[in-house]
Amino acid sequence: MSTSSSVTTNGYQSVIKSKEFEHKICGMNQQVINYLRQYKINITNAETFFTPIINKLNQRIHSVYNNNINNNINNINDNNNGTNNNENNLNVINIGYSFGNVGSTFYLNNLDLNNNDIIICFILDCLDIDSKMITAVNIHSNKVSAKENSKVWSLLYKFNCSP
């Protein structure tokens, strides 16, 4: 479990309480709920279990945002005769994850309130309809502007990231 000291054991609570993030909460996709419930039944290596979901979400986000970042880099290179003075555009979006339920966290991945651009939290409940996905965007991110929050939320709304 990789995490920062700025995150408590209930990662999603830290995200919701943070003034650095705007967030939306939606119901979780049914296939994702079914997959996450398997973790509680067949407790395996957490990293192995959650990595396929993380990879799918990373791929979806980076497929949209890396193109924008690459276009910005090309524009900078064209305008500066091939030199890049803005190192921030070279970095990919920093995404953190939290998986758990209301009472406990099963797994945190790269969750750091000080450095994440986007944080995605999955909260299981005993009732499927009450299982939630929180998508939070850092209001100070230089990679995801405040104007793009709706784009991020639409991109991930009830996204089926189950393997």
GROMACS .gro file of N, CA and C in nm:
model
  489
    1MET      N    1   0.085  -0.115   0.000
    1MET     CA    2   0.000   0.000   0.000
    1MET      C    3   0.090   0.123   0.000
    2SER      N    4   0.090   0.197  -0.110
    2SER     CA    5   0.170   0.318  -0.113
    2SER      C    6   0.080   0.437  -0.085
    3THR      N    7   0.123   0.520   0.006
    3THR     CA    8   0.041   0.634   0.046
    3THR      C    9   0.130   0.744   0.100
    4SER      N   10   0.073   0.857   0.121
    4SER     CA   11   0.144   0.971   0.176
    4SER      C   12   0.099   0.992   0.319
    5SER      N   13   0.181   1.061   0.395
    5SER     CA   14   0.145   1.089   0.534
    5SER      C   15   0.025   1.182   0.544
    6SER      N   16  -0.012   1.247   0.434
    6SER     CA   17  -0.127   1.338   0.437
    6SER      C   18  -0.260   1.266   0.425
    7VAL      N   19  -0.258   1.135   0.418
    7VAL     CA   20  -0.380   1.057   0.399
    7VAL      C   21  -0.402   0.966   0.519
    8THR      N   22  -0.522   0.968   0.573
    8THR     CA   23  -0.555   0.880   0.684
    8THR      C   24  -0.584   0.741   0.629
    9THR      N   25  -0.616   0.648   0.717
    9THR     CA   26  -0.645   0.512   0.672
    9THR      C   27  -0.771   0.506   0.588
   10ASN      N   28  -0.865   0.598   0.605
   10ASN     CA   29  -0.981   0.606   0.518
   10ASN      C   30  -0.954   0.711   0.412
   11GLY      N   31  -0.894   0.670   0.303
   11GLY     CA   32  -0.851   0.761   0.198
   11GLY      C   33  -0.961   0.848   0.145
   12TYR      N   34  -1.080   0.793   0.126
   12TYR     CA   35  -1.187   0.871   0.066
   12TYR      C   36  -1.230   0.987   0.157
   13GLN      N   37  -1.224   0.968   0.288
   13GLN     CA   38  -1.263   1.076   0.379
   13GLN      C   39  -1.166   1.193   0.369
   14SER      N   40  -1.038   1.165   0.353
   14SER     CA   41  -0.939   1.271   0.336
   14SER      C   42  -0.965   1.349   0.208
   15VAL      N   43  -1.004   1.280   0.103
   15VAL     CA   44  -1.031   1.344  -0.025
   15VAL      C   45  -1.154   1.433  -0.016
   16ILE      N   46  -1.261   1.382   0.042
   16ILE     CA   47  -1.385   1.458   0.054
   16ILE      C   48  -1.365   1.583   0.141
   17LYS      N   49  -1.288   1.570   0.247
   17LYS     CA   50  -1.267   1.682   0.340
   17LYS      C   51  -1.167   1.784   0.287
   18SER      N   52  -1.085   1.745   0.191
   18SER     CA   53  -0.980   1.835   0.142
   18SER      C   54  -1.039   1.954   0.067
   19LYS      N   55  -0.988   2.070   0.097
   19LYS     CA   56  -1.029   2.193   0.026
   19LYS      C   57  -0.953   2.207  -0.105
   20GLU      N   58  -0.858   2.118  -0.129
   20GLU     CA   59  -0.776   2.124  -0.250
   20GLU      C   60  -0.840   2.052  -0.368
   21PHE      N   61  -0.949   1.980  -0.343
   21PHE     CA   62  -1.012   1.900  -0.447
   21PHE      C   63  -1.160   1.931  -0.461
   22GLU      N   64  -1.207   1.933  -0.587
   22GLU     CA   65  -1.350   1.932  -0.616
   22GLU      C   66  -1.383   1.789  -0.652
   23HIS      N   67  -1.497   1.741  -0.604
   23HIS     CA   68  -1.529   1.601  -0.630
   23HIS      C   69  -1.675   1.583  -0.667
   24LYS      N   70  -1.700   1.471  -0.735
   24LYS     CA   71  -1.836   1.426  -0.766
   24LYS      C   72  -1.846   1.282  -0.718
   25ILE      N   73  -1.963   1.248  -0.672
   25ILE     CA   74  -1.990   1.112  -0.626
   25ILE      C   75  -2.099   1.054  -0.715
   26CYS      N   76  -2.075   0.933  -0.764
   26CYS     CA   77  -2.177   0.866  -0.844
   26CYS      C   78  -2.187   0.721  -0.800
   27GLY      N   79  -2.292   0.656  -0.843
   27GLY     CA   80  -2.304   0.513  -0.818
   27GLY      C   81  -2.195   0.439  -0.894
   28MET      N   82  -2.157   0.326  -0.842
   28MET     CA   83  -2.052   0.247  -0.904
   28MET      C   84  -2.112   0.152  -1.008
   29ASN      N   85  -2.040   0.130  -1.116
   29ASN     CA   86  -2.080   0.036  -1.219
   29ASN      C   87  -2.098  -0.104  -1.157
   30GLN      N   88  -2.203  -0.176  -1.197
   30GLN     CA   89  -2.235  -0.305  -1.136
   30GLN      C   90  -2.124  -0.409  -1.155
   31GLN      N   91  -2.058  -0.411  -1.271
   31GLN     CA   92  -1.949  -0.506  -1.293
   31GLN      C   93  -1.831  -0.477  -1.199
   32VAL      N   94  -1.808  -0.350  -1.172
   32VAL     CA   95  -1.700  -0.312  -1.081
   32VAL      C   96  -1.737  -0.355  -0.939
   33ILE      N   97  -1.862  -0.334  -0.899
   33ILE     CA   98  -1.907  -0.379  -0.767
   33ILE      C   99  -1.885  -0.529  -0.753
   34ASN      N  100  -1.928  -0.605  -0.853
   34ASN     CA  101  -1.914  -0.750  -0.848
   34ASN      C  102  -1.767  -0.790  -0.836
   35TYR      N  103  -1.680  -0.723  -0.912
   35TYR     CA  104  -1.537  -0.755  -0.906
   35TYR      C  105  -1.480  -0.722  -0.769
   36LEU      N  106  -1.511  -0.604  -0.716
   36LEU     CA  107  -1.456  -0.563  -0.587
   36LEU      C  108  -1.504  -0.652  -0.474
   37ARG      N  109  -1.625  -0.704  -0.485
   37ARG     CA  110  -1.676  -0.795  -0.381
   37ARG      C  111  -1.593  -0.924  -0.376
   38GLN      N  112  -1.534  -0.963  -0.486
   38GLN     CA  113  -1.450  -1.083  -0.488
   38GLN      C  114  -1.329  -1.068  -0.397
   39TYR      N  115  -1.281  -0.945  -0.381
   39TYR     CA  116  -1.165  -0.922  -0.295
   39TYR      C  117  -1.196  -0.960  -0.151
   40LYS      N  118  -1.315  -0.925  -0.106
   40LYS     CA  119  -1.354  -0.957   0.031
   40LYS      C  120  -1.375  -1.107   0.051
   41ILE      N  121  -1.416  -1.176  -0.055
   41ILE     CA  122  -1.441  -1.320  -0.047
   41ILE      C  123  -1.309  -1.398  -0.058
   42ASN      N  124  -1.230  -1.364  -0.157
   42ASN     CA  125  -1.105  -1.435  -0.184
   42ASN      C  126  -0.988  -1.340  -0.163
   43ILE      N  127  -0.962  -1.305  -0.038
   43ILE     CA  128  -0.855  -1.207  -0.013
   43ILE      C  129  -0.724  -1.261  -0.068
   44THR      N  130  -0.675  -1.187  -0.167
   44THR     CA  131  -0.550  -1.222  -0.232
   44THR      C  132  -0.453  -1.107  -0.212
   45ASN      N  133  -0.346  -1.109  -0.285
   45ASN     CA  134  -0.251  -0.999  -0.283
   45ASN      C  135  -0.322  -0.875  -0.334
   46ALA      N  136  -0.331  -0.773  -0.251
   46ALA     CA  137  -0.407  -0.653  -0.286
   46ALA      C  138  -0.354  -0.586  -0.413
   47GLU      N  139  -0.224  -0.574  -0.424
   47GLU     CA  140  -0.168  -0.508  -0.541
   47GLU      C  141  -0.205  -0.583  -0.669
   48THR      N  142  -0.194  -0.714  -0.667
   48THR     CA  143  -0.230  -0.796  -0.783
   48THR      C  144  -0.378  -0.782  -0.815
   49PHE      N  145  -0.462  -0.778  -0.713
   49PHE     CA  146  -0.606  -0.771  -0.733
   49PHE      C  147  -0.649  -0.636  -0.791
   50PHE      N  148  -0.597  -0.526  -0.739
   50PHE     CA  149  -0.643  -0.393  -0.778
   50PHE      C  150  -0.571  -0.334  -0.899
   51THR      N  151  -0.455  -0.386  -0.934
   51THR     CA  152  -0.378  -0.331  -1.047
   51THR      C  153  -0.455  -0.331  -1.179
   52PRO      N  154  -0.531  -0.436  -1.215
   52PRO     CA  155  -0.605  -0.431  -1.342
   52PRO      C  156  -0.705  -0.314  -1.350
   53ILE      N  157  -0.771  -0.282  -1.240
   53ILE     CA  158  -0.864  -0.169  -1.238
   53ILE      C  159  -0.786  -0.039  -1.254
   54ILE      N  160  -0.678  -0.026  -1.181
   54ILE     CA  161  -0.595   0.095  -1.187
   54ILE      C  162  -0.541   0.113  -1.329
   55ASN      N  163  -0.494   0.006  -1.389
   55ASN     CA  164  -0.441   0.015  -1.526
   55ASN      C  165  -0.547   0.061  -1.626
   56LYS      N  166  -0.668   0.008  -1.612
   56LYS     CA  167  -0.776   0.045  -1.703
   56LYS      C  168  -0.813   0.193  -1.688
   57LEU      N  169  -0.820   0.240  -1.566
   57LEU     CA  170  -0.851   0.381  -1.542
   57LEU      C  171  -0.737   0.472  -1.589
   58ASN      N  172  -0.614   0.433  -1.559
   58ASN     CA  173  -0.498   0.512  -1.606
   58ASN      C  174  -0.499   0.523  -1.757
   59GLN      N  175  -0.525   0.410  -1.823
   59GLN     CA  176  -0.527   0.409  -1.970
   59GLN      C  177  -0.636   0.503  -2.022
   60ARG      N  178  -0.753   0.499  -1.963
   60ARG     CA  179  -0.863   0.586  -2.009
   60ARG      C  180  -0.829   0.734  -1.990
   61ILE      N  181  -0.778   0.768  -1.874
   61ILE     CA  182  -0.745   0.909  -1.847
   61ILE      C  183  -0.628   0.955  -1.933
   62HIS      N  184  -0.523   0.876  -1.938
   62HIS     CA  185  -0.404   0.917  -2.013
   62HIS      C  186  -0.428   0.919  -2.164
   63SER      N  187  -0.521   0.839  -2.213
   63SER     CA  188  -0.551   0.842  -2.357
   63SER      C  189  -0.608   0.977  -2.397
   64VAL      N  190  -0.677   1.043  -2.307
   64VAL     CA  191  -0.732   1.176  -2.335
   64VAL      C  192  -0.631   1.285  -2.302
   65TYR      N  193  -0.572   1.279  -2.184
   65TYR     CA  194  -0.489   1.389  -2.138
   65TYR      C  195  -0.346   1.386  -2.191
   66ASN      N  196  -0.290   1.272  -2.217
   66ASN     CA  197  -0.154   1.270  -2.272
   66ASN      C  198  -0.151   1.330  -2.411
   67ASN      N  199  -0.259   1.313  -2.488
   67ASN     CA  200  -0.265   1.377  -2.619
   67ASN      C  201  -0.259   1.527  -2.605
   68ASN      N  202  -0.332   1.582  -2.507
   68ASN     CA  203  -0.328   1.727  -2.484
   68ASN      C  204  -0.189   1.770  -2.440
   69ILE      N  205  -0.127   1.694  -2.351
   69ILE     CA  206   0.006   1.727  -2.303
   69ILE      C  207   0.106   1.721  -2.418
   70ASN      N  208   0.097   1.615  -2.500
   70ASN     CA  209   0.189   1.604  -2.614
   70ASN      C  210   0.170   1.718  -2.713
   71ASN      N  211   0.046   1.760  -2.736
   71ASN     CA  212   0.022   1.874  -2.824
   71ASN      C  213   0.083   2.001  -2.767
   72ASN      N  214   0.071   2.021  -2.634
   72ASN     CA  215   0.131   2.138  -2.570
   72ASN      C  216   0.283   2.136  -2.586
   73ILE      N  217   0.343   2.018  -2.570
   73ILE     CA  218   0.488   2.005  -2.583
   73ILE      C  219   0.530   2.039  -2.726
   74ASN      N  220   0.455   1.989  -2.824
   74ASN     CA  221   0.489   2.020  -2.964
   74ASN      C  222   0.479   2.170  -2.991
   75ASN      N  223   0.376   2.234  -2.935
   75ASN     CA  224   0.362   2.378  -2.953
   75ASN      C  225   0.477   2.454  -2.888
   76ILE      N  226   0.517   2.411  -2.770
   76ILE     CA  227   0.629   2.475  -2.701
   76ILE      C  228   0.756   2.457  -2.782
   77ASN      N  229   0.778   2.334  -2.830
   77ASN     CA  230   0.899   2.307  -2.909
   77ASN      C  231   0.900   2.390  -3.037
   78ASP      N  232   0.785   2.404  -3.104
   78ASP     CA  233   0.778   2.483  -3.226
   78ASP      C  234   0.807   2.630  -3.197
   79ASN      N  235   0.755   2.679  -3.084
   79ASN     CA  236   0.770   2.821  -3.051
   79ASN      C  237   0.907   2.855  -2.995
   80ASN      N  238   0.980   2.757  -2.943
   80ASN     CA  239   1.108   2.783  -2.879
   80ASN      C  240   1.224   2.715  -2.952
   81ASN      N  241   1.208   2.691  -3.079
   81ASN     CA  242   1.314   2.627  -3.158
   81ASN      C  243   1.360   2.495  -3.097
   82GLY      N  244   1.264   2.417  -3.049
   82GLY     CA  245   1.297   2.284  -2.999
   82GLY      C  246   1.333   2.278  -2.853
   83THR      N  247   1.336   2.391  -2.785
   83THR     CA  248   1.365   2.388  -2.641
   83THR      C  249   1.235   2.396  -2.564
   84ASN      N  250   1.230   2.327  -2.453
   84ASN     CA  251   1.108   2.325  -2.371
   84ASN      C  252   1.138   2.391  -2.238
   85ASN      N  253   1.076   2.506  -2.213
   85ASN     CA  254   1.097   2.577  -2.089
   85ASN      C  255   0.991   2.545  -1.984
   86ASN      N  256   0.893   2.462  -2.018
   86ASN     CA  257   0.787   2.431  -1.923
   86ASN      C  258   0.790   2.282  -1.893
   87GLU      N  259   0.863   2.244  -1.791
   87GLU     CA  260   0.881   2.103  -1.757
   87GLU      C  261   0.751   2.038  -1.710
   88ASN      N  262   0.656   2.117  -1.657
   88ASN     CA  263   0.532   2.059  -1.608
   88ASN      C  264   0.454   1.987  -1.717
   89ASN      N  265   0.464   2.031  -1.840
   89ASN     CA  266   0.391   1.968  -1.949
   89ASN      C  267   0.447   1.831  -1.983
   90LEU      N  268   0.569   1.802  -1.941
   90LEU     CA  269   0.629   1.673  -1.971
   90LEU      C  270   0.576   1.562  -1.881
   91ASN      N  271   0.519   1.599  -1.768
   91ASN     CA  272   0.474   1.500  -1.671
   91ASN      C  273   0.334   1.453  -1.703
   92VAL      N  274   0.310   1.326  -1.679
   92VAL     CA  275   0.175   1.274  -1.698
   92VAL      C  276   0.091   1.309  -1.575
   93ILE      N  277  -0.036   1.297  -1.591
   93ILE     CA  278  -0.128   1.327  -1.481
   93ILE      C  279  -0.103   1.229  -1.367
   94ASN      N  280  -0.096   1.281  -1.247
   94ASN     CA  281  -0.070   1.202  -1.128
   94ASN      C  282  -0.205   1.161  -1.068
   95ILE      N  283  -0.231   1.030  -1.067
   95ILE     CA  284  -0.361   0.979  -1.024
   95ILE      C  285  -0.344   0.891  -0.900
   96GLY      N  286  -0.426   0.916  -0.799
   96GLY     CA  287  -0.425   0.836  -0.678
   96GLY      C  288  -0.554   0.756  -0.666
   97TYR      N  289  -0.547   0.645  -0.594
   97TYR     CA  290  -0.663   0.556  -0.581
   97TYR      C  291  -0.683   0.512  -0.437
   98SER      N  292  -0.810   0.493  -0.402
   98SER     CA  293  -0.849   0.438  -0.273
   98SER      C  294  -0.961   0.337  -0.296
   99PHE      N  295  -0.945   0.219  -0.237
   99PHE     CA  296  -1.047   0.114  -0.246
   99PHE      C  297  -1.085   0.073  -0.105
  100GLY      N  298  -1.215   0.065  -0.076
  100GLY     CA  299  -1.255   0.022   0.057
  100GLY      C  300  -1.404   0.028   0.075
  101ASN      N  301  -1.443   0.036   0.202
  101ASN     CA  302  -1.583   0.057   0.235
  101ASN      C  303  -1.589   0.171   0.336
  102VAL      N  304  -1.705   0.197   0.390
  102VAL     CA  305  -1.719   0.311   0.481
  102VAL      C  306  -1.628   0.295   0.603
  103GLY      N  307  -1.611   0.175   0.651
  103GLY     CA  308  -1.536   0.152   0.774
  103GLY      C  309  -1.387   0.129   0.760
  104SER      N  310  -1.343   0.090   0.642
  104SER     CA  311  -1.200   0.059   0.629
  104SER      C  312  -1.153   0.074   0.485
  105THR      N  313  -1.024   0.082   0.471
  105THR     CA  314  -0.963   0.090   0.339
  105THR      C  315  -0.896  -0.043   0.310
  106PHE      N  316  -0.922  -0.098   0.191
  106PHE     CA  317  -0.859  -0.223   0.150
  106PHE      C  318  -0.721  -0.197   0.090
  107TYR      N  319  -0.713  -0.089   0.010
  107TYR     CA  320  -0.590  -0.066  -0.065
  107TYR      C  321  -0.582   0.080  -0.110
  108LEU      N  322  -0.466   0.140  -0.092
  108LEU     CA  323  -0.437   0.274  -0.144
  108LEU      C  324  -0.326   0.261  -0.246
  109ASN      N  325  -0.337   0.336  -0.354
  109ASN     CA  326  -0.231   0.335  -0.455
  109ASN      C  327  -0.199   0.478  -0.495
  110ASN      N  328  -0.076   0.519  -0.471
  110ASN     CA  329  -0.027   0.650  -0.514
  110ASN      C  330  -0.114   0.765  -0.463
  111LEU      N  331  -0.177   0.747  -0.350
  111LEU     CA  332  -0.267   0.850  -0.297
  111LEU      C  333  -0.186   0.953  -0.218
  112ASP      N  334  -0.182   1.075  -0.271
  112ASP     CA  335  -0.105   1.182  -0.208
  112ASP      C  336  -0.177   1.314  -0.235
  113LEU      N  337  -0.244   1.366  -0.135
  113LEU     CA  338  -0.325   1.486  -0.152
  113LEU      C  339  -0.242   1.606  -0.195
  114ASN      N  340  -0.113   1.603  -0.169
  114ASN     CA  341  -0.027   1.715  -0.206
  114ASN      C  342   0.015   1.712  -0.352
  115ASN      N  343   0.011   1.595  -0.415
  115ASN     CA  344   0.065   1.583  -0.551
  115ASN      C  345  -0.029   1.526  -0.655
  116ASN      N  346  -0.140   1.466  -0.615
  116ASN     CA  347  -0.231   1.408  -0.714
  116ASN      C  348  -0.307   1.516  -0.789
  117ASP      N  349  -0.324   1.493  -0.921
  117ASP     CA  350  -0.410   1.577  -1.003
  117ASP      C  351  -0.553   1.527  -0.997
  118ILE      N  352  -0.567   1.395  -0.995
  118ILE     CA  353  -0.698   1.329  -0.989
  118ILE      C  354  -0.689   1.219  -0.885
  119ILE      N  355  -0.795   1.203  -0.807
  119ILE     CA  356  -0.804   1.091  -0.712
  119ILE      C  357  -0.937   1.021  -0.737
  120ILE      N  358  -0.931   0.889  -0.742
  120ILE     CA  359  -1.052   0.809  -0.763
  120ILE      C  360  -1.066   0.714  -0.644
  121CYS      N  361  -1.183   0.719  -0.581
  121CYS     CA  362  -1.211   0.635  -0.464
  121CYS      C  363  -1.330   0.545  -0.492
  122PHE      N  364  -1.317   0.421  -0.452
  122PHE     CA  365  -1.425   0.324  -0.464
  122PHE      C  366  -1.468   0.285  -0.324
  123ILE      N  367  -1.598   0.303  -0.294
  123ILE     CA  368  -1.651   0.274  -0.161
  123ILE      C  369  -1.762   0.170  -0.176
  124LEU      N  370  -1.734   0.049  -0.130
  124LEU     CA  371  -1.835  -0.058  -0.135
  124LEU      C  372  -1.931  -0.046  -0.018
  125ASP      N  373  -2.054  -0.085  -0.042
  125ASP     CA  374  -2.155  -0.092   0.062
  125ASP      C  375  -2.222  -0.228   0.052
  126CYS      N  376  -2.289  -0.270   0.158
  126CYS     CA  377  -2.356  -0.400   0.152
  126CYS      C  378  -2.471  -0.398   0.050
  127LEU      N  379  -2.525  -0.281   0.021
  127LEU     CA  380  -2.625  -0.266  -0.085
  127LEU      C  381  -2.557  -0.211  -0.210
  128ASP      N  382  -2.577  -0.277  -0.322
  128ASP     CA  383  -2.512  -0.233  -0.446
  128ASP      C  384  -2.544  -0.088  -0.478
  129ILE      N  385  -2.667  -0.048  -0.458
  129ILE     CA  386  -2.708   0.088  -0.494
  129ILE      C  387  -2.636   0.195  -0.412
  130ASP      N  388  -2.585   0.157  -0.296
  130ASP     CA  389  -2.514   0.252  -0.209
  130ASP      C  390  -2.362   0.246  -0.227
  131SER      N  391  -2.313   0.161  -0.316
  131SER     CA  392  -2.170   0.158  -0.347
  131SER      C  393  -2.139   0.277  -0.436
  132LYS      N  394  -2.035   0.351  -0.403
  132LYS     CA  395  -2.008   0.478  -0.471
  132LYS      C  396  -1.867   0.485  -0.526
  133MET      N  397  -1.854   0.571  -0.627
  133MET     CA  398  -1.724   0.605  -0.684
  133MET      C  399  -1.710   0.756  -0.674
  134ILE      N  400  -1.600   0.800  -0.615
  134ILE     CA  401  -1.573   0.943  -0.602
  134ILE      C  402  -1.460   0.977  -0.698
  135THR      N  403  -1.482   1.081  -0.778
  135THR     CA  404  -1.377   1.131  -0.866
  135THR      C  405  -1.348   1.274  -0.822
  136ALA      N  406  -1.223   1.298  -0.781
  136ALA     CA  407  -1.184   1.429  -0.730
  136ALA      C  408  -1.073   1.486  -0.817
  137VAL      N  409  -1.082   1.615  -0.844
  137VAL     CA  410  -0.982   1.684  -0.926
  137VAL      C  411  -0.920   1.795  -0.843
  138ASN      N  412  -0.789   1.799  -0.841
  138ASN     CA  413  -0.715   1.901  -0.766
  138ASN      C  414  -0.739   2.038  -0.830
  139ILE      N  415  -0.786   2.132  -0.751
  139ILE     CA  416  -0.819   2.263  -0.805
  139ILE      C  417  -0.694   2.344  -0.843
  140HIS      N  418  -0.576   2.299  -0.798
  140HIS     CA  419  -0.451   2.369  -0.829
  140HIS      C  420  -0.368   2.295  -0.933
  141SER      N  421  -0.424   2.191  -0.994
  141SER     CA  422  -0.350   2.113  -1.092
  141SER      C  423  -0.312   2.197  -1.212
  142ASN      N  424  -0.190   2.181  -1.258
  142ASN     CA  425  -0.149   2.250  -1.381
  142ASN      C  426  -0.165   2.159  -1.503
  143LYS      N  427  -0.219   2.039  -1.480
  143LYS     CA  428  -0.241   1.944  -1.590
  143LYS      C  429  -0.387   1.923  -1.621
  144VAL      N  430  -0.474   1.944  -1.523
  144VAL     CA  431  -0.618   1.934  -1.543
  144VAL      C  432  -0.676   2.067  -1.493
  145SER      N  433  -0.713   2.152  -1.585
  145SER     CA  434  -0.762   2.284  -1.546
  145SER      C  435  -0.901   2.275  -1.485
  146ALA      N  436  -0.938   2.377  -1.412
  146ALA     CA  437  -1.070   2.382  -1.349
  146ALA      C  438  -1.181   2.370  -1.454
  147LYS      N  439  -1.155   2.419  -1.574
  147LYS     CA  440  -1.255   2.410  -1.682
  147LYS      C  441  -1.277   2.265  -1.726
  148GLU      N  442  -1.181   2.178  -1.698
  148GLU     CA  443  -1.189   2.039  -1.744
  148GLU      C  444  -1.248   1.944  -1.641
  149ASN      N  445  -1.287   1.993  -1.524
  149ASN     CA  446  -1.344   1.905  -1.422
  149ASN      C  447  -1.461   1.824  -1.477
  150SER      N  448  -1.552   1.891  -1.546
  150SER     CA  449  -1.669   1.822  -1.601
  150SER      C  450  -1.627   1.715  -1.701
  151LYS      N  451  -1.522   1.744  -1.777
  151LYS     CA  452  -1.471   1.647  -1.874
  151LYS      C  453  -1.421   1.520  -1.803
  152VAL      N  454  -1.349   1.539  -1.693
  152VAL     CA  455  -1.299   1.425  -1.615
  152VAL      C  456  -1.416   1.346  -1.559
  153TRP      N  457  -1.513   1.417  -1.500
  153TRP     CA  458  -1.626   1.348  -1.439
  153TRP      C  459  -1.707   1.272  -1.545
  154SER      N  460  -1.727   1.331  -1.660
  154SER     CA  461  -1.799   1.262  -1.768
  154SER      C  462  -1.722   1.142  -1.819
  155LEU      N  463  -1.592   1.157  -1.829
  155LEU     CA  464  -1.506   1.049  -1.878
  155LEU      C  465  -1.513   0.925  -1.789
  156LEU      N  466  -1.526   0.947  -1.658
  156LEU     CA  467  -1.521   0.836  -1.562
  156LEU      C  468  -1.657   0.797  -1.504
  157TYR      N  469  -1.763   0.871  -1.536
  157TYR     CA  470  -1.894   0.844  -1.478
  157TYR      C  471  -1.937   0.699  -1.501
  158LYS      N  472  -1.950   0.625  -1.392
  158LYS     CA  473  -1.991   0.484  -1.395
  158LYS      C  474  -1.912   0.402  -1.496
  159PHE      N  475  -1.786   0.437  -1.514
  159PHE     CA  476  -1.700   0.366  -1.609
  159PHE      C  477  -1.678   0.222  -1.562
  160ASN      N  478  -1.693   0.128  -1.655
  160ASN     CA  479  -1.669  -0.013  -1.622
  160ASN      C  480  -1.520  -0.042  -1.634
  161CYS      N  481  -1.452  -0.036  -1.521
  161CYS     CA  482  -1.308  -0.061  -1.521
  161CYS      C  483  -1.276  -0.200  -1.467
  162SER      N  484  -1.376  -0.287  -1.459
  162SER     CA  485  -1.350  -0.423  -1.411
  162SER      C  486  -1.268  -0.498  -1.516
  163PRO      N  487  -1.179  -0.584  -1.471
  163PRO     CA  488  -1.094  -0.659  -1.566
  163PRO      C  489  -1.172  -0.755  -1.652
   0.00000   0.00000   0.00000
